[in-house]
Amino acid sequence: MSDVEVSGVSKRYDELWAVKGVSFTAPAGSFTSLLGPSGCGKTTTLRLIAGFAALDEGEVRIGGKPVDDLPPWRRNLGVVFQNYALFPFMTVFDNVAFGLRRRKVARSETAARVAEAIDLVGLPDLAQRYPRQLSGGQQQRVALARALVIRPDVLLLDEPLSNLDAKLRAEMRFELKRIQRETGVTSIFVTHDQEEALTLSDQIVVMNLGTVAGAAQPKAIWEQPESAYVADFLGVENLFPGTVGDGAATEGTLAVSVEDGEAVLHVATARPEDRTVVLGIRSEEIAVWRAGETGDEADGPNALDGTVREFTYVGSAVVYQVDCPALPGPLIATAQEDFAIGDSVRVHLPPGAIKLLRPDAPAGASDARP
Amino acid sequence: MKAGRFPASLATPVLLAFAVFIVAPCVMLLVKGLEPTAETGEWPDFTNVLGVFDSKIGQQALNRTIRISLIVTAVCMLAGYPVALFISRCGPRWRGLLLAVVIFPFLISAVVRAFGWTVLLGDSGLANKGLIALGLIERPIALVQNEIGIIVGETHLLMPYMILSLLAVLQRIDPNLRHAAESLGASPVSVFWRIVIPLTLPGLLTGTLLVFSLAMTAFATPFLLGGGRTPILTTLLYDYAFTLFDWRLAAAIGIVLLILGILFVTIHRFVSSRGMRSYG
């Protein structure tokens, strides 16, 4: 078990920096996710750690030792690929045994360790099958067994669940968690799925345009994203640029005026360093009432008038798009009640639920790059 | 392969042409080659076919044909593999250019190429002059009008088939397979022998099948580069047919070539089906 220190790593392809100055530390035995949209550099970062590509700047240390001069076959890393990358002409047994045979492990020990690894991923009885005779989920398990059997210092997973269907993906997520816990191997997991990252990780590193946009534990990153970009990527639907006003609005709240809108929202948070901020609030934190049926909160600050523009039914609730004249764009709000398109409503944004975010990138930056 | 709803009528013209121009000549070959030698004999008479194996010149030609075809196949494989590997690892721009270079010889007739080699390999040709200049030999050695000439010419002629067959499979190899092997501790040499070679086996088999059968049946190149004293089956067949006008003996050699071809394909298929059982 080893920790991984990535410091100031950069990689350039021709004129384009695929990764620029990426730094993070994956503590020994932890599960770290690199989260970001396609093209954000997360897979490149993983490939640099694995040694499949040479880095142009920076340093990667595994267990305290720099590995940049080591070729991939001397790094002792387990890698699981999105497309499994099983050797098609070898049986499951030979696939899993490949790494042990390269290490000249004795035949009897190889057999025992392969059996143990196949057992760990829950595939006994399939050792003599060929990859093409297995389902996608089974192939992914073989890939995992093949990577783990060599007892790697670090397990690198490149979107391993993306090629599986939804049901299998949820199942494999639990499996991955169990296997990681049982083996205790330091794992670095690349994904574009925030849910995967949140459920699996001890630490999430959000990447954007080849740089680290934020890194924190799942709970922290969920509750207080570092920046508007991170919030956007973690599913904060409502993001509005704003300016923090002087003084306190009421006891313990700040008055923040929304850019291009008349609304001045009260936010229960500490004063940020910069006056220019992005206000963020999740749809499920917003309360929605029919106009006229208003309660206490609906008359207070942070209550706005609006009209239902569109709605989508998501099973557990209904997601509404509400046009509020006081806001520059439509508000996304979740409610249990049924409203029709065109209904007049009143929405309330609780001061405690609004986050003040660093405006490092405009909302929607996630698709700024192909 | 399932024809599905594919209209059979579209395939008919070519299939018909095949029937007329391949099956019919084969039948005629068998009729002529197995024709009785004596007036009283009955069809089929194997005397002529067996005569090919009995006569010294026939046996020499047979052995030489097999030997040259095997050597050419081996050389194409050993020399073509690195080329195909190199091209497959090149960027798209270079790959296109190199591919054009590989295919280019197809645009030149075999006869022209054979003459080219005659000039290059002749006593005062570039090859001999170069070897003398390097001090490797003292006087010109015979590089044409013998087996060496045939081997050089046929290798040049057939190399593209091997390279293209290999490229077709090399380009389909998922680069992650190499990375996976490397991450598991395999050095590049080990990756080559244990991953790349097995993955390119189908291409190697296709290439050897093409090169061997084309080497065996080549005529112009061995005719022009081999000279009169190194007959192989095809040139011997030509001599019988157009010098001696013995169509019966010529057809007998044709039958031997046919048997040789069928034999090679059968062995090839057997090897492929065993070696590729796991490829699905």
XYZ file of C-alpha atoms in Angstrom, chain B residues 34-45 47 248:
14
model
C -4.989 -37.755 -67.438
C -5.333 -38.636 -71.145
C -3.983 -42.097 -71.955
C -0.537 -42.089 -73.579
C -0.999 -45.281 -75.502
C -3.739 -45.715 -78.078
C -5.204 -48.586 -76.115
C -5.097 -46.906 -72.691
C -8.148 -45.850 -70.746
C -8.931 -42.523 -69.028
C -7.707 -41.731 -66.371
C -4.073 -42.537 -67.026
C 1.459 -42.035 -66.251
C -0.427 -33.634 -72.250
